[in-house]
C-alpha cells in the first residue's frame, strides 16, 4: 500500500483500486449500487489500523469496527467521505468537539497515509504525550485544514508541514513542548489564511517576520507566548506582506519597539484585531495606532509605552486596553464620540486631569484605576447604562457618588476605593443594580452617614466599605446577602451590636473585617456554630469580651486572626492553640487574657506573625512560640522563666502589609508574604 504515498491519484486509479479491494469479500453494501458510493476498503483498513495505535479510554471510536453492521466507514464517528468518490476527506476527532473530558491517547499510525484524499484533519485536544509530531503529516497534499492544537506533542515542528501547499488553516497551538529553529517551511504555504502557533517555542527563529511576510493570503496570525526573539535592527522588506492580515496576536513575547513597529504599520489598513500586550514596547508612538483605520480590538497593556493617548482612533474600535504602561496626560474627550467602544482599560498609567464629561455611552467596561485623576465623577456616567464594570480606585477623585448612578442597572463591579470621595452614602445605594451587583468597594474614602441597606442584593459577593466615617448600626438585612464572601468595613464608627441574626445565613463568608469600630459590640452565644468557615477574622478594638469568643472554635481554616484590644478578660481556652493549623498571623494583644499557654507541638504556617503582648499569661513561655517568624511577648507576664515581664520581640522575617486592590485582579490575600 505504501507505494502510493506522496503520489496524487487520479479519480480513475482510485476507482480501480476500489474494485480491487471490494472483491476479497468486504461486506455487500459497498459494491451493490453503482451510484451509491460508500467507504473504500483500503481506506477502511487504514482507519482500523489507525485505531489500533490509539488508546480509546472513552469509547469515542466505538462505531469503528470490523463487524457486519459497521462496514461503512463513512458513517463512523468523525469520518466524512466525499459523496462523489467515496474517499475519506475529513477526519474530525478533535476532543473538544465531543466533551472536554473525553479524548484519545496513544500514537498516530503511519497507516493514516492510506487516506490520501484527506482535506481536513482535526485531532485537537487529544493526548499524544511523549510522541513527536509525525513527519508524514506533510504527505497529505490535499490537506486544507489541519488542527493539532493541544495534542501534547513534543520536539520540533516538522518542516515537512511545508509540503502541505493547499493548506488554508494550520493550528498547532497549545503545544508548549514544541519548538522550531526555522520557519522557512512556512513560505511554501501560499494558500494559508489562518496560522496559530501559540505557545510553541520560537526563541531561535530570528527570521520569523520574513517567514510570515511570504504568506500572501494570511488573515489571522497567532504567535502568543512564543518567546519570539526581538530583532535589534529590522532589515525587512515587507512590501508584499499581507495587506490581508486582519488579526495579529503577538502577546506575551518580549518584543521591543524597534523590531516590530517598522513593519507593523504596513498592516495599518487591514488590521482589525491587534494584541501586543505583555511585551517590552517603549516610546511614545501611540499615535500610530490611532491611524490604524480598521481596528476594532487593540490591546497594548503591560508594556512600557509613554506619551499621551491619541485623540483619534479608528471609529470602529470596540476594545481598547492600554493599562500598565507609562502613559501621561489627560484622557481625551474624543472617547465620547466613539460610539462602538465597549471596553476601555487605562489603569495603572500616569494619567492626570479630570475625567471628561463625555465618554462613550456604549461602554460596558471602564477601568481608570491607579492613575492620578482629579476632580469629580461626572454626572454623565449615569448615561452609560450598559456599564457592568466601573473601576476608579487609587486616584484623587473628590465629591459625591453621582445621583445618576441610580440609572446603572447592569452594574456588576463598582470599585471607587482609595480616593477622596465624600458625602452621605444613600440609604438605598445603587437601587437599580440590586440584582446584578457582585463587587462593591468604596473603601478608603471619606464617606459619611449610616450603613446602607443592601436589601435584595442577592448577587453581592464582596462588600468593602472600610476606612470611611460611616456610623450607625449594621442592619440585620445583611443576613440576606447569602453570596457574600468578603465583608470588610474596618475603621468606621459603626455602633450597636452584631449578633447571630446578622451572620447566620452567610454560609460563604471568608473574610470578615470589622476592626477599629470601637463602639461596635459582637455578641454571639458561646456555643454558636456558624455556617461559614472564615480565613480572615479581623475584629481588633471591637467589643468582644469579657468572655473569650467561643464561636472561634468552629473556624478551622483561619489564617489571620486579630482580636487585639477587644476587651477579653478570660482564661484562654485549651482548644485555642489547636483550632486552626493555617494560622500565619495572630494578634490577641492588649486584652486581659490569663491562663497557661501549654507547650504544644503546634506548627505555624511559614513566617507566622504572633503578637501576644499586653496580656496576663501565667507559667513559662512555651517554646513552640519561637517557631513563629515574628513574635511579640512584650508587656505580658509569663512567670517562672528568666524572661520576666521583659519586652521580647523576635523578628525573623519582615512581613509586608501593603494592600493595593485593583480591578483586574482577584481578591488579594493580604499580608501573607509570597516568599514561602
Ligand atoms: C454531498 O452530500 C452533502 C450532504 O449529504 C450535500 O450537501 C452535498 O451537496 C453533496 N455533494 C455533492 C457533490 O453531491
Ligand atoms: C482547533 O481546535 C481547537 C479546539 O477544538 C479550536 O478551539 C480551534 O478554534 C481550532 N482551530 C481552528 C483554526 O479552527
Ligand atoms: C462528558 O464526559 C464525562 C465522562 O465521560 C461525562 O461524565 C459527562 O457527563 C460528559 N458531559 C457531557 C456534557 O456530555
Ligand atoms: C517534504 O518536505 C521535506 C522537507 O521540507 C522534503 O525533503 C521532501 O522532499 C518533501 N516531500 C515531498 C513529497 O514533497
Ligand atoms: C525556549 O527554548 C530555549 C532553548 O532553545 C530556552 O532557553 C527557553 O527558555 C525556552 N523558552 C520557554 C518560554 O520555554
Ligand atoms: C512599508 O511599506 C512601504 C510601502 O507601502 C515600503 O516602502 C516600506 O519599505 C515598508 N516597510 C517595511 C518595514 O516593510
Ligand atoms: C514581491 O512580489 C513580487 C511579485 O509578486 C516578487 O517579484 C517579489 O520578489 C516579492 N518580494 C518579496 C520581498 O517577497
Ligand atoms: C464629536 O463629533 C462631533 C461631530 O462629529 C464634533 O463636532 C465634536 O467636536 C466631536 N467631539 C469631540 C470631543 O471630539
Ligand atoms: C446625560 O446625562 C445628563 C444628566 O445626567 C443629561 O442632562 C444628558 O442629557 C444626558 N446625555 C445624554 C446624551 O443622554
Ligand atoms: C430590585 O429593585 C427593583 C426596584 O427597585 C425591585 O422591583 C426588585 O424586586 C428588586 N430586586 C430584588 C431581588 O430585590
Ligand atoms: C438564606 O439563604 C438562602 C440561600 O442561601 C435563601 O434562600 C434564604 O432566603 C435566606 N434566608 C434568609 C432569612 O435570608
Ligand atoms: C448578648 O446577648 C444575650 C442574648 O443572646 C443578651 O442577654 C445579652 O444582654 C447581650 N449582651 C450584650 C452586651 O448585648
CSV table of N, CA, C and O and ligand atoms in Angstrom, one decimal, residues 476-483 501 504-508 531, ligand 11:
chain,number,residue,atom,x,y,z
A,476,UNK,N,-29.6,44.3,60.1
A,476,UNK,CA,-29.7,42.8,60.1
A,476,UNK,C,-30.0,42.3,58.7
A,476,UNK,O,-29.8,41.1,58.4
A,477,UNK,N,-30.3,43.2,57.8
A,477,UNK,CA,-30.6,42.8,56.4
A,477,UNK,C,-29.4,42.2,55.7
A,477,UNK,O,-29.5,41.6,54.7
A,478,UNK,N,-28.2,42.5,56.3
A,478,UNK,CA,-27.1,41.9,55.6
A,478,UNK,C,-27.1,40.4,55.6
A,478,UNK,O,-26.4,39.7,54.9
A,479,UNK,N,-27.9,39.8,56.5
A,479,UNK,CA,-28.0,38.4,56.6
A,479,UNK,C,-28.6,37.8,55.3
A,479,UNK,O,-28.4,36.6,55.0
A,480,UNK,N,-29.2,38.7,54.5
A,480,UNK,CA,-29.8,38.2,53.2
A,480,UNK,C,-28.8,38.1,52.1
A,480,UNK,O,-29.1,37.6,51.0
A,481,UNK,N,-27.6,38.6,52.3
A,481,UNK,CA,-26.6,38.6,51.3
A,481,UNK,C,-25.9,37.2,51.3
A,481,UNK,O,-24.7,37.1,51.6
A,482,UNK,N,-26.6,36.3,50.8
A,482,UNK,CA,-26.2,34.9,51.1
A,482,UNK,C,-25.0,34.5,50.2
A,482,UNK,O,-24.4,33.4,50.4
A,483,UNK,N,-24.6,35.3,49.2
A,483,UNK,CA,-23.5,35.0,48.4
A,483,UNK,C,-22.2,35.7,48.9
A,483,UNK,O,-21.1,35.5,48.3
A,501,UNK,N,-28.0,37.1,64.3
A,501,UNK,CA,-29.0,37.5,63.4
A,501,UNK,C,-28.4,38.1,62.1
A,501,UNK,O,-29.0,38.1,61.0
A,504,UNK,N,-26.1,34.7,60.3
A,504,UNK,CA,-26.5,33.2,60.3
A,504,UNK,C,-26.6,32.6,59.0
A,504,UNK,O,-26.3,31.5,58.8
A,505,UNK,N,-26.9,33.4,58.0
A,505,UNK,CA,-27.1,32.9,56.6
A,505,UNK,C,-26.0,33.1,55.7
A,505,UNK,O,-26.0,32.8,54.5
A,506,UNK,N,-24.9,33.6,56.2
A,506,UNK,CA,-23.7,34.0,55.3
A,506,UNK,C,-22.8,32.8,55.2
A,506,UNK,O,-21.7,32.8,55.6
A,507,UNK,N,-23.3,31.7,54.5
A,507,UNK,CA,-22.5,30.5,54.5
A,507,UNK,C,-21.2,30.5,53.7
A,507,UNK,O,-20.4,29.7,53.8
A,508,UNK,N,-21.1,31.5,52.9
A,508,UNK,CA,-19.9,31.6,52.0
A,508,UNK,C,-18.9,32.6,52.5
A,508,UNK,O,-17.8,32.8,51.8
A,531,UNK,N,-22.4,29.0,59.9
A,531,UNK,CA,-22.4,28.2,58.7
A,531,UNK,C,-21.1,28.4,57.9
A,531,UNK,O,-20.8,27.7,57.0
B,11,LIG,C1,-30.8,32.2,53.5
B,11,LIG,O1,-30.1,32.0,52.3
B,11,LIG,C2,-30.8,31.2,51.4
B,11,LIG,C3,-29.9,31.0,50.2
B,11,LIG,O2,-28.7,30.6,50.5
B,11,LIG,C4,-32.1,32.0,51.0
B,11,LIG,O3,-32.8,31.2,50.1
B,11,LIG,C5,-32.9,32.3,52.2
B,11,LIG,O4,-34.0,33.1,51.9
B,11,LIG,C6,-32.0,33.0,53.2
B,11,LIG,N1,-32.7,33.3,54.4
B,11,LIG,C7,-32.9,34.5,55.0
B,11,LIG,C8,-33.7,34.5,56.2
B,11,LIG,O5,-32.4,35.5,54.5
